[in-house]
Amino acid sequence: MPANISSRLLYAFVALAELKHFTRAAERCNTSQSALSVMIQKLEAQVGTRLFERDTRKVALTPEGELFLEAARSLIAEIESAFENMADYVARRRGRVSIAALPSLAATVLPKVIAEYRRRHPGVAVSLHDALSDQCLSLLRAGNADLALTAAGPKVAEFDSRTLLSDPFYVVCRRDHPLARKKAVKPAELAGQEIVHLAKSSSVRQHVDVLLGDANALDSGFDVEHLATAAGLVKEGLGVCLVPELTLYQFRQLDLVAIPLKSNHKRPILLVKRKDQSLSLAAQAMLELIEAWGQTPDGV
């Protein structure tokens, strides 16, 4: 039969076992002597045996009481530890949070956000998965990520998502390219230009196809998976590339030129979480910090 023993009864028992005096034990428990006596009687009824020998002169543990004392102290220690641990989680002194993000975000903005998060919550372990959009959602779906920063797409519908920011596009070319002298480039001005494309499976490519529309741009024949590869091809004069602003860090090292594309079409970056699961306090704190960055991208 399951025991129905409260922690208050355990504290009363340990106090009486240690002090061997009803009055002093009652004072420790902040109760009356009569109430303490009732609690001990209730505990003994639950245990099914006497735990104390008591008369007018002394209070002593029975052999069964000695055995139960060790168990009671262990239970109290576990209860106190559980509350201490939970207090740490509530205060965000402990915990874990995992983020899945597009490589362009994982390499640029998230390190700064994570550094600020660790400064505020040094006891919380943070993990980061840099992955393409579908992989980010798979990690979220499997419970291996609490939050995802990814591009829009049909698969996002099963999740709770909100637009964090809109990422404008740029044309990247060599410094000696005719477009390099322009302050901005219209999509129509890309007519006849050979375009170095990112792979058709990428979220960037889907937006570029929309941007080019009827511009009559030429296909360079290159569809590559990685931004670094695209940058190398552009450097060698094998075409120009259209990429979102958050990816430009991959092109600056090669002394290329990035010119804003004059278009209202931008790549939405979404902050995504599961609909069927509440965030831990640690993950909620990370979400709030990411949202704060989204409102002021130049700082956290």
PDB file of C-alpha atoms in Angstrom:
ATOM      1  CA  MET A   1       0.000   0.000   0.000  1.00  0.00           C
ATOM      2  CA  PRO A   2       1.566   3.360  -1.017  1.00  0.00           C
ATOM      3  CA  ALA A   3       2.666   5.551   1.868  1.00  0.00           C
ATOM      4  CA  ASN A   4       1.064   8.957   2.323  1.00  0.00           C
ATOM      5  CA  ILE A   5       3.856  10.676   4.214  1.00  0.00           C
ATOM      6  CA  SER A   6       4.402  14.408   3.873  1.00  0.00           C
ATOM      7  CA  SER A   7       7.767  16.083   4.155  1.00  0.00           C
ATOM      8  CA  ARG A   8       6.429  17.868   7.274  1.00  0.00           C
ATOM      9  CA  LEU A   9       6.106  14.507   9.046  1.00  0.00           C
ATOM     10  CA  LEU A  10       9.649  13.584   8.019  1.00  0.00           C
ATOM     11  CA  TYR A  11      11.054  16.870   9.354  1.00  0.00           C
ATOM     12  CA  ALA A  12       9.161  16.362  12.628  1.00  0.00           C
ATOM     13  CA  PHE A  13      10.501  12.838  12.974  1.00  0.00           C
ATOM     14  CA  VAL A  14      14.126  13.838  12.336  1.00  0.00           C
ATOM     15  CA  ALA A  15      13.880  16.787  14.715  1.00  0.00           C
ATOM     16  CA  LEU A  16      12.596  14.569  17.536  1.00  0.00           C
ATOM     17  CA  ALA A  17      15.145  11.842  16.738  1.00  0.00           C
ATOM     18  CA  GLU A  18      18.015  14.341  16.927  1.00  0.00           C
ATOM     19  CA  LEU A  19      16.859  16.457  19.880  1.00  0.00           C
ATOM     20  CA  LYS A  20      15.137  13.663  21.873  1.00  0.00           C
ATOM     21  CA  HIS A  21      12.878  16.279  23.427  1.00  0.00           C
ATOM     22  CA  PHE A  22       9.338  17.137  22.363  1.00  0.00           C
ATOM     23  CA  THR A  23       9.446  20.798  23.339  1.00  0.00           C
ATOM     24  CA  ARG A  24      12.733  21.550  21.580  1.00  0.00           C
ATOM     25  CA  ALA A  25      11.727  19.520  18.532  1.00  0.00           C
ATOM     26  CA  ALA A  26       8.421  21.414  18.365  1.00  0.00           C
ATOM     27  CA  GLU A  27      10.308  24.723  18.484  1.00  0.00           C
ATOM     28  CA  ARG A  28      12.576  23.618  15.622  1.00  0.00           C
ATOM     29  CA  CYS A  29       9.507  22.689  13.579  1.00  0.00           C
ATOM     30  CA  ASN A  30       7.751  25.917  14.511  1.00  0.00           C
ATOM     31  CA  THR A  31       4.747  24.116  15.923  1.00  0.00           C
ATOM     32  CA  SER A  32       3.238  23.201  19.286  1.00  0.00           C
ATOM     33  CA  GLN A  33       4.250  20.172  21.361  1.00  0.00           C
ATOM     34  CA  SER A  34       0.776  18.656  21.005  1.00  0.00           C
ATOM     35  CA  ALA A  35       0.813  19.110  17.218  1.00  0.00           C
ATOM     36  CA  LEU A  36       4.238  17.475  17.046  1.00  0.00           C
ATOM     37  CA  SER A  37       2.967  14.544  19.073  1.00  0.00           C
ATOM     38  CA  VAL A  38       0.053  14.115  16.647  1.00  0.00           C
ATOM     39  CA  MET A  39       2.438  14.176  13.662  1.00  0.00           C
ATOM     40  CA  ILE A  40       4.638  11.473  15.185  1.00  0.00           C
ATOM     41  CA  GLN A  41       1.589   9.319  15.891  1.00  0.00           C
ATOM     42  CA  LYS A  42       0.415   9.788  12.311  1.00  0.00           C
ATOM     43  CA  LEU A  43       3.843   8.841  10.970  1.00  0.00           C
ATOM     44  CA  GLU A  44       3.996   5.713  13.098  1.00  0.00           C
ATOM     45  CA  ALA A  45       0.552   4.743  11.841  1.00  0.00           C
ATOM     46  CA  GLN A  46       1.748   5.113   8.278  1.00  0.00           C
ATOM     47  CA  VAL A  47       4.966   3.169   8.908  1.00  0.00           C
ATOM     48  CA  GLY A  48       3.089   0.491  10.830  1.00  0.00           C
ATOM     49  CA  THR A  49       5.269   0.379  13.927  1.00  0.00           C
ATOM     50  CA  ARG A  50       6.493   2.466  16.863  1.00  0.00           C
ATOM     51  CA  LEU A  51       9.466   4.643  16.050  1.00  0.00           C
ATOM     52  CA  PHE A  52      10.069   6.065  19.539  1.00  0.00           C
ATOM     53  CA  GLU A  53      10.187   4.791  23.104  1.00  0.00           C
ATOM     54  CA  ARG A  54       8.893   7.624  25.212  1.00  0.00           C
ATOM     55  CA  ASP A  55       7.945   8.156  28.812  1.00  0.00           C
ATOM     56  CA  THR A  56       7.908  11.104  31.160  1.00  0.00           C
ATOM     57  CA  ARG A  57      11.701  11.165  31.416  1.00  0.00           C
ATOM     58  CA  LYS A  58      13.154  10.396  27.973  1.00  0.00           C
ATOM     59  CA  VAL A  59      12.553   9.962  24.262  1.00  0.00           C
ATOM     60  CA  ALA A  60      14.563   7.342  22.379  1.00  0.00           C
ATOM     61  CA  LEU A  61      14.415   5.681  18.965  1.00  0.00           C
ATOM     62  CA  THR A  62      13.278   2.086  18.706  1.00  0.00           C
ATOM     63  CA  PRO A  63      15.408  -0.204  16.498  1.00  0.00           C
ATOM     64  CA  GLU A  64      12.877   0.395  13.740  1.00  0.00           C
ATOM     65  CA  GLY A  65      13.164   4.130  14.388  1.00  0.00           C
ATOM     66  CA  GLU A  66      16.949   3.948  13.983  1.00  0.00           C
ATOM     67  CA  LEU A  67      16.446   2.209  10.627  1.00  0.00           C
ATOM     68  CA  PHE A  68      13.837   4.725   9.497  1.00  0.00           C
ATOM     69  CA  LEU A  69      16.012   7.700  10.520  1.00  0.00           C
ATOM     70  CA  GLU A  70      18.550   6.937   7.783  1.00  0.00           C
ATOM     71  CA  ALA A  71      15.773   6.696   5.182  1.00  0.00           C
ATOM     72  CA  ALA A  72      14.100   9.894   6.432  1.00  0.00           C
ATOM     73  CA  ARG A  73      17.334  11.888   6.213  1.00  0.00           C
ATOM     74  CA  SER A  74      17.916  10.577   2.697  1.00  0.00           C
ATOM     75  CA  LEU A  75      14.389  11.532   1.627  1.00  0.00           C
ATOM     76  CA  ILE A  76      14.736  15.023   3.105  1.00  0.00           C
ATOM     77  CA  ALA A  77      18.067  15.487   1.323  1.00  0.00           C
ATOM     78  CA  GLU A  78      16.464  14.478  -1.980  1.00  0.00           C
ATOM     79  CA  ILE A  79      13.521  16.813  -1.446  1.00  0.00           C
ATOM     80  CA  GLU A  80      15.786  19.752  -0.600  1.00  0.00           C
ATOM     81  CA  SER A  81      18.053  18.966  -3.535  1.00  0.00           C
ATOM     82  CA  ALA A  82      15.072  18.837  -5.896  1.00  0.00           C
ATOM     83  CA  PHE A  83      13.866  22.251  -4.720  1.00  0.00           C
ATOM     84  CA  GLU A  84      17.377  23.718  -4.940  1.00  0.00           C
ATOM     85  CA  ASN A  85      17.796  22.384  -8.468  1.00  0.00           C
ATOM     86  CA  MET A  86      14.417  23.718  -9.499  1.00  0.00           C
ATOM     87  CA  ALA A  87      15.256  27.099  -7.979  1.00  0.00           C
ATOM     88  CA  ASP A  88      18.426  27.130 -10.089  1.00  0.00           C
ATOM     89  CA  TYR A  89      16.430  26.339 -13.233  1.00  0.00           C
ATOM     90  CA  VAL A  90      13.861  29.024 -12.425  1.00  0.00           C
ATOM     91  CA  ALA A  91      16.658  31.533 -11.826  1.00  0.00           C
ATOM     92  CA  ARG A  92      18.344  30.279 -15.032  1.00  0.00           C
ATOM     93  CA  ARG A  93      21.486  29.290 -13.161  1.00  0.00           C
ATOM     94  CA  ARG A  94      21.229  25.806 -14.660  1.00  0.00           C
ATOM     95  CA  GLY A  95      19.685  24.206 -17.742  1.00  0.00           C
ATOM     96  CA  ARG A  96      20.249  23.568 -21.422  1.00  0.00           C
ATOM     97  CA  VAL A  97      19.150  25.291 -24.608  1.00  0.00           C
ATOM     98  CA  SER A  98      19.772  24.167 -28.193  1.00  0.00           C
ATOM     99  CA  ILE A  99      19.474  26.306 -31.336  1.00  0.00           C
ATOM    100  CA  ALA A 100      19.360  25.263 -34.991  1.00  0.00           C
ATOM    101  CA  ALA A 101      20.216  28.015 -37.466  1.00  0.00           C
ATOM    102  CA  LEU A 102      21.082  28.658 -41.079  1.00  0.00           C
ATOM    103  CA  PRO A 103      24.870  28.780 -41.549  1.00  0.00           C
ATOM    104  CA  SER A 104      24.731  32.475 -42.466  1.00  0.00           C
ATOM    105  CA  LEU A 105      23.168  33.212 -39.073  1.00  0.00           C
ATOM    106  CA  ALA A 106      25.224  30.684 -37.123  1.00  0.00           C
ATOM    107  CA  ALA A 107      28.422  32.281 -38.404  1.00  0.00           C
ATOM    108  CA  THR A 108      27.529  35.933 -37.977  1.00  0.00           C
ATOM    109  CA  VAL A 109      24.876  37.052 -35.521  1.00  0.00           C
ATOM    110  CA  LEU A 110      24.337  34.073 -33.232  1.00  0.00           C
ATOM    111  CA  PRO A 111      27.850  33.963 -31.736  1.00  0.00           C
ATOM    112  CA  LYS A 112      27.284  37.473 -30.400  1.00  0.00           C
ATOM    113  CA  VAL A 113      23.826  36.560 -29.065  1.00  0.00           C
ATOM    114  CA  ILE A 114      25.136  33.377 -27.435  1.00  0.00           C
ATOM    115  CA  ALA A 115      28.038  35.255 -25.853  1.00  0.00           C
ATOM    116  CA  GLU A 116      25.604  37.731 -24.302  1.00  0.00           C
ATOM    117  CA  TYR A 117      23.364  34.890 -23.149  1.00  0.00           C
ATOM    118  CA  ARG A 118      26.282  33.145 -21.439  1.00  0.00           C
ATOM    119  CA  ARG A 119      27.269  36.386 -19.755  1.00  0.00           C
ATOM    120  CA  ARG A 120      23.765  36.637 -18.284  1.00  0.00           C
ATOM    121  CA  HIS A 121      23.276  32.909 -17.586  1.00  0.00           C
ATOM    122  CA  PRO A 122      26.715  31.289 -17.209  1.00  0.00           C
ATOM    123  CA  GLY A 123      25.318  28.056 -15.758  1.00  0.00           C
ATOM    124  CA  VAL A 124      23.146  27.238 -18.790  1.00  0.00           C
ATOM    125  CA  ALA A 125      24.699  25.003 -21.453  1.00  0.00           C
ATOM    126  CA  VAL A 126      24.109  26.244 -25.013  1.00  0.00           C
ATOM    127  CA  SER A 127      24.472  24.161 -28.173  1.00  0.00           C
ATOM    128  CA  LEU A 128      24.288  25.393 -31.775  1.00  0.00           C
ATOM    129  CA  HIS A 129      23.503  23.379 -34.912  1.00  0.00           C
ATOM    130  CA  ASP A 130      24.371  25.087 -38.208  1.00  0.00           C
ATOM    131  CA  ALA A 131      22.190  23.525 -40.874  1.00  0.00           C
ATOM    132  CA  LEU A 132      20.108  24.217 -43.955  1.00  0.00           C
ATOM    133  CA  SER A 133      16.443  25.099 -43.576  1.00  0.00           C
ATOM    134  CA  ASP A 134      14.968  21.585 -43.813  1.00  0.00           C
ATOM    135  CA  GLN A 135      17.590  20.225 -41.417  1.00  0.00           C
ATOM    136  CA  CYS A 136      16.812  22.985 -38.913  1.00  0.00           C
ATOM    137  CA  LEU A 137      13.164  21.957 -38.928  1.00  0.00           C
ATOM    138  CA  SER A 138      14.071  18.270 -38.614  1.00  0.00           C
ATOM    139  CA  LEU A 139      16.143  19.027 -35.512  1.00  0.00           C
ATOM    140  CA  LEU A 140      13.239  20.997 -34.073  1.00  0.00           C
ATOM    141  CA  ARG A 141      10.752  18.248 -34.901  1.00  0.00           C
ATOM    142  CA  ALA A 142      12.924  15.571 -33.267  1.00  0.00           C
ATOM    143  CA  GLY A 143      13.331  17.622 -30.091  1.00  0.00           C
ATOM    144  CA  ASN A 144      17.064  18.105 -30.659  1.00  0.00           C
ATOM    145  CA  ALA A 145      16.631  21.867 -30.893  1.00  0.00           C
ATOM    146  CA  ASP A 146      14.472  24.210 -28.821  1.00  0.00           C
ATOM    147  CA  LEU A 147      14.514  27.030 -31.367  1.00  0.00           C
ATOM    148  CA  ALA A 148      15.325  27.389 -35.039  1.00  0.00           C
ATOM    149  CA  LEU A 149      16.358  30.399 -37.094  1.00  0.00           C
ATOM    150  CA  THR A 150      15.535  29.547 -40.666  1.00  0.00           C
ATOM    151  CA  ALA A 151      13.990  30.683 -43.927  1.00  0.00           C
ATOM    152  CA  ALA A 152      10.327  30.577 -44.827  1.00  0.00           C
ATOM    153  CA  GLY A 153       8.895  27.546 -46.593  1.00  0.00           C
ATOM    154  CA  PRO A 154       5.884  25.220 -46.693  1.00  0.00           C
ATOM    155  CA  LYS A 155       7.279  22.923 -43.987  1.00  0.00           C
ATOM    156  CA  VAL A 156       7.268  25.754 -41.446  1.00  0.00           C
ATOM    157  CA  ALA A 157       3.448  25.620 -41.249  1.00  0.00           C
ATOM    158  CA  GLU A 158       3.500  22.813 -38.671  1.00  0.00           C
ATOM    159  CA  PHE A 159       5.479  25.008 -36.273  1.00  0.00           C
ATOM    160  CA  ASP A 160       4.933  28.224 -34.354  1.00  0.00           C
ATOM    161  CA  SER A 161       6.894  30.828 -36.296  1.00  0.00           C
ATOM    162  CA  ARG A 162       7.305  34.582 -36.452  1.00  0.00           C
ATOM    163  CA  THR A 163       9.331  36.785 -38.777  1.00  0.00           C
ATOM    164  CA  LEU A 164      12.447  37.954 -36.998  1.00  0.00           C
ATOM    165  CA  LEU A 165      13.801  40.162 -39.779  1.00  0.00           C
ATOM    166  CA  SER A 166      13.837  40.614 -43.567  1.00  0.00           C
ATOM    167  CA  ASP A 167      17.147  40.084 -45.343  1.00  0.00           C
ATOM    168  CA  PRO A 168      17.711  42.264 -48.471  1.00  0.00           C
ATOM    169  CA  PHE A 169      19.656  40.987 -51.498  1.00  0.00           C
ATOM    170  CA  TYR A 170      22.931  42.165 -53.007  1.00  0.00           C
ATOM    171  CA  VAL A 171      24.749  41.638 -56.268  1.00  0.00           C
ATOM    172  CA  VAL A 172      28.331  40.481 -55.717  1.00  0.00           C
ATOM    173  CA  CYS A 173      30.917  40.996 -58.470  1.00  0.00           C
ATOM    174  CA  ARG A 174      34.595  41.741 -59.059  1.00  0.00           C
ATOM    175  CA  ARG A 175      35.840  45.277 -58.489  1.00  0.00           C
ATOM    176  CA  ASP A 176      36.596  45.643 -62.196  1.00  0.00           C
ATOM    177  CA  HIS A 177      33.087  44.587 -63.235  1.00  0.00           C
ATOM    178  CA  PRO A 178      30.924  47.325 -64.842  1.00  0.00           C
ATOM    179  CA  LEU A 179      28.244  46.860 -62.145  1.00  0.00           C
ATOM    180  CA  ALA A 180      30.783  47.600 -59.388  1.00  0.00           C
ATOM    181  CA  ARG A 181      30.513  51.346 -60.065  1.00  0.00           C
ATOM    182  CA  LYS A 182      26.804  51.450 -59.334  1.00  0.00           C
ATOM    183  CA  LYS A 183      25.286  52.444 -55.959  1.00  0.00           C
ATOM    184  CA  ALA A 184      22.393  50.056 -56.566  1.00  0.00           C
ATOM    185  CA  VAL A 185      21.399  47.582 -59.251  1.00  0.00           C
ATOM    186  CA  LYS A 186      17.936  46.980 -60.650  1.00  0.00           C
ATOM    187  CA  PRO A 187      17.042  43.370 -61.511  1.00  0.00           C
ATOM    188  CA  ALA A 188      16.579  44.426 -65.159  1.00  0.00           C
ATOM    189  CA  GLU A 189      20.219  45.572 -65.261  1.00  0.00           C
ATOM    190  CA  LEU A 190      21.287  41.945 -64.816  1.00  0.00           C
ATOM    191  CA  ALA A 191      20.184  41.143 -68.363  1.00  0.00           C
ATOM    192  CA  GLY A 192      23.004  39.355 -70.161  1.00  0.00           C
ATOM    193  CA  GLN A 193      24.953  38.783 -66.928  1.00  0.00           C
ATOM    194  CA  GLU A 194      26.073  35.253 -66.121  1.00  0.00           C
ATOM    195  CA  ILE A 195      24.758  34.273 -62.713  1.00  0.00           C
ATOM    196  CA  VAL A 196      26.622  31.970 -60.336  1.00  0.00           C
ATOM    197  CA  HIS A 197      23.775  30.211 -58.572  1.00  0.00           C
ATOM    198  CA  LEU A 198      23.438  28.492 -55.243  1.00  0.00           C
ATOM    199  CA  ALA A 199      21.870  25.036 -55.358  1.00  0.00           C
ATOM    200  CA  LYS A 200      18.175  24.787 -56.228  1.00  0.00           C
ATOM    201  CA  SER A 201      17.532  23.155 -52.844  1.00  0.00           C
ATOM    202  CA  SER A 202      18.687  26.251 -50.965  1.00  0.00           C
ATOM    203  CA  SER A 203      16.293  28.889 -49.662  1.00  0.00           C
ATOM    204  CA  VAL A 204      18.462  31.589 -51.269  1.00  0.00           C
ATOM    205  CA  ARG A 205      18.034  30.116 -54.743  1.00  0.00           C
ATOM    206  CA  GLN A 206      14.260  30.146 -54.467  1.00  0.00           C
ATOM    207  CA  HIS A 207      14.346  33.887 -53.777  1.00  0.00           C
ATOM    208  CA  VAL A 208      16.900  34.578 -56.517  1.00  0.00           C
ATOM    209  CA  ASP A 209      14.690  32.871 -59.112  1.00  0.00           C
ATOM    210  CA  VAL A 210      11.875  35.237 -58.109  1.00  0.00           C
ATOM    211  CA  LEU A 211      14.167  38.281 -58.196  1.00  0.00           C
ATOM    212  CA  LEU A 212      15.535  37.541 -61.641  1.00  0.00           C
ATOM    213  CA  GLY A 213      12.074  36.949 -63.077  1.00  0.00           C
ATOM    214  CA  ASP A 214      12.133  38.272 -66.643  1.00  0.00           C
ATOM    215  CA  ALA A 215      15.541  39.924 -66.338  1.00  0.00           C
ATOM    216  CA  ASN A 216      16.987  37.735 -69.108  1.00  0.00           C
ATOM    217  CA  ALA A 217      20.062  36.965 -67.046  1.00  0.00           C
ATOM    218  CA  LEU A 218      22.276  34.130 -68.229  1.00  0.00           C
ATOM    219  CA  ASP A 219      23.025  30.897 -66.427  1.00  0.00           C
ATOM    220  CA  SER A 220      26.746  30.512 -65.772  1.00  0.00           C
ATOM    221  CA  GLY A 221      26.291  26.758 -65.499  1.00  0.00           C
ATOM    222  CA  PHE A 222      27.373  26.792 -61.865  1.00  0.00           C
ATOM    223  CA  ASP A 223      24.929  25.643 -59.171  1.00  0.00           C
ATOM    224  CA  VAL A 224      26.949  25.289 -55.976  1.00  0.00           C
ATOM    225  CA  GLU A 225      26.182  24.227 -52.419  1.00  0.00           C
ATOM    226  CA  HIS A 226      28.510  26.537 -50.526  1.00  0.00           C
ATOM    227  CA  LEU A 227      28.880  30.315 -50.441  1.00  0.00           C
ATOM    228  CA  ALA A 228      32.661  30.031 -50.351  1.00  0.00           C
ATOM    229  CA  THR A 229      32.561  28.188 -53.685  1.00  0.00           C
ATOM    230  CA  ALA A 230      30.332  30.868 -55.195  1.00  0.00           C
ATOM    231  CA  ALA A 231      32.735  33.553 -53.944  1.00  0.00           C
ATOM    232  CA  GLY A 232      35.697  31.801 -55.549  1.00  0.00           C
ATOM    233  CA  LEU A 233      33.919  31.550 -58.898  1.00  0.00           C
ATOM    234  CA  VAL A 234      32.932  35.238 -58.818  1.00  0.00           C
ATOM    235  CA  LYS A 235      36.500  36.207 -57.942  1.00  0.00           C
ATOM    236  CA  GLU A 236      37.745  34.488 -61.081  1.00  0.00           C
ATOM    237  CA  GLY A 237      35.286  36.387 -63.256  1.00  0.00           C
ATOM    238  CA  LEU A 238      33.004  33.450 -63.964  1.00  0.00           C
ATOM    239  CA  GLY A 239      29.850  35.411 -63.179  1.00  0.00           C
ATOM    240  CA  VAL A 240      28.069  37.505 -60.585  1.00  0.00           C
ATOM    241  CA  CYS A 241      26.073  36.219 -57.633  1.00  0.00           C
ATOM    242  CA  LEU A 242      22.888  37.328 -55.873  1.00  0.00           C
ATOM    243  CA  VAL A 243      22.953  36.719 -52.134  1.00  0.00           C
ATOM    244  CA  PRO A 244      21.215  38.016 -48.975  1.00  0.00           C
ATOM    245  CA  GLU A 245      22.932  40.590 -46.792  1.00  0.00           C
ATOM    246  CA  LEU A 246      23.575  38.135 -43.950  1.00  0.00           C
ATOM    247  CA  THR A 247      25.774  36.023 -46.218  1.00  0.00           C
ATOM    248  CA  LEU A 248      28.094  38.828 -47.352  1.00  0.00           C
ATOM    249  CA  TYR A 249      30.790  37.876 -44.817  1.00  0.00           C
ATOM    250  CA  GLN A 250      31.724  35.019 -47.182  1.00  0.00           C
ATOM    251  CA  PHE A 251      32.589  37.461 -49.980  1.00  0.00           C
ATOM    252  CA  ARG A 252      34.410  40.305 -48.226  1.00  0.00           C
ATOM    253  CA  GLN A 253      37.612  38.340 -47.703  1.00  0.00           C
ATOM    254  CA  LEU A 254      38.135  38.108 -51.472  1.00  0.00           C
ATOM    255  CA  ASP A 255      37.934  41.870 -52.053  1.00  0.00           C
ATOM    256  CA  LEU A 256      34.752  41.614 -54.054  1.00  0.00           C
ATOM    257  CA  VAL A 257      32.094  44.327 -54.293  1.00  0.00           C
ATOM    258  CA  ALA A 258      28.540  43.955 -52.962  1.00  0.00           C
ATOM    259  CA  ILE A 259      25.942  46.318 -54.475  1.00  0.00           C
ATOM    260  CA  PRO A 260      22.382  46.556 -53.075  1.00  0.00           C
ATOM    261  CA  LEU A 261      19.698  45.147 -55.350  1.00  0.00           C
ATOM    262  CA  LYS A 262      16.824  47.592 -55.844  1.00  0.00           C
ATOM    263  CA  SER A 263      13.868  45.393 -54.987  1.00  0.00           C
ATOM    264  CA  ASN A 264      11.219  45.127 -52.309  1.00  0.00           C
ATOM    265  CA  HIS A 265      11.633  41.364 -52.306  1.00  0.00           C
ATOM    266  CA  LYS A 266      13.573  40.213 -49.235  1.00  0.00           C
ATOM    267  CA  ARG A 267      14.318  36.891 -47.591  1.00  0.00           C
ATOM    268  CA  PRO A 268      12.315  36.502 -44.363  1.00  0.00           C
ATOM    269  CA  ILE A 269      14.233  35.006 -41.454  1.00  0.00           C
ATOM    270  CA  LEU A 270      11.905  33.159 -39.099  1.00  0.00           C
ATOM    271  CA  LEU A 271      12.208  32.337 -35.419  1.00  0.00           C
ATOM    272  CA  VAL A 272      10.580  28.919 -35.093  1.00  0.00           C
ATOM    273  CA  LYS A 273       9.562  26.654 -32.214  1.00  0.00           C
ATOM    274  CA  ARG A 274       7.298  23.661 -31.775  1.00  0.00           C
ATOM    275  CA  LYS A 275       3.577  24.207 -31.279  1.00  0.00           C
ATOM    276  CA  ASP A 276       3.057  21.207 -29.003  1.00  0.00           C
ATOM    277  CA  GLN A 277       5.761  21.869 -26.433  1.00  0.00           C
ATOM    278  CA  SER A 278       6.369  24.747 -24.044  1.00  0.00           C
ATOM    279  CA  LEU A 279       9.855  26.187 -23.871  1.00  0.00           C
ATOM    280  CA  SER A 280      11.967  25.690 -20.786  1.00  0.00           C
ATOM    281  CA  LEU A 281      12.816  28.848 -18.877  1.00  0.00           C
ATOM    282  CA  ALA A 282      16.356  28.667 -20.278  1.00  0.00           C
ATOM    283  CA  ALA A 283      15.059  28.423 -23.859  1.00  0.00           C
ATOM    284  CA  GLN A 284      12.509  31.183 -23.251  1.00  0.00           C
ATOM    285  CA  ALA A 285      15.318  33.483 -22.112  1.00  0.00           C
ATOM    286  CA  MET A 286      17.225  32.688 -25.327  1.00  0.00           C
ATOM    287  CA  LEU A 287      14.129  33.369 -27.436  1.00  0.00           C
ATOM    288  CA  GLU A 288      13.690  36.763 -25.774  1.00  0.00           C
ATOM    289  CA  LEU A 289      17.335  37.656 -26.375  1.00  0.00           C
ATOM    290  CA  ILE A 290      17.118  36.654 -30.054  1.00  0.00           C
ATOM    291  CA  GLU A 291      13.944  38.720 -30.429  1.00  0.00           C
ATOM    292  CA  ALA A 292      15.725  41.697 -28.852  1.00  0.00           C
ATOM    293  CA  TRP A 293      18.541  41.289 -31.376  1.00  0.00           C
ATOM    294  CA  GLY A 294      15.997  41.100 -34.211  1.00  0.00           C
ATOM    295  CA  GLN A 295      14.628  44.494 -33.168  1.00  0.00           C
ATOM    296  CA  THR A 296      18.118  46.052 -32.979  1.00  0.00           C
ATOM    297  CA  PRO A 297      20.420  43.901 -35.206  1.00  0.00           C
ATOM    298  CA  ASP A 298      23.422  46.102 -34.497  1.00  0.00           C
ATOM    299  CA  GLY A 299      23.396  45.115 -30.815  1.00  0.00           C
ATOM    300  CA  VAL A 300      21.831  42.766 -28.288  1.00  0.00           C
TER     301      VAL A 300
END
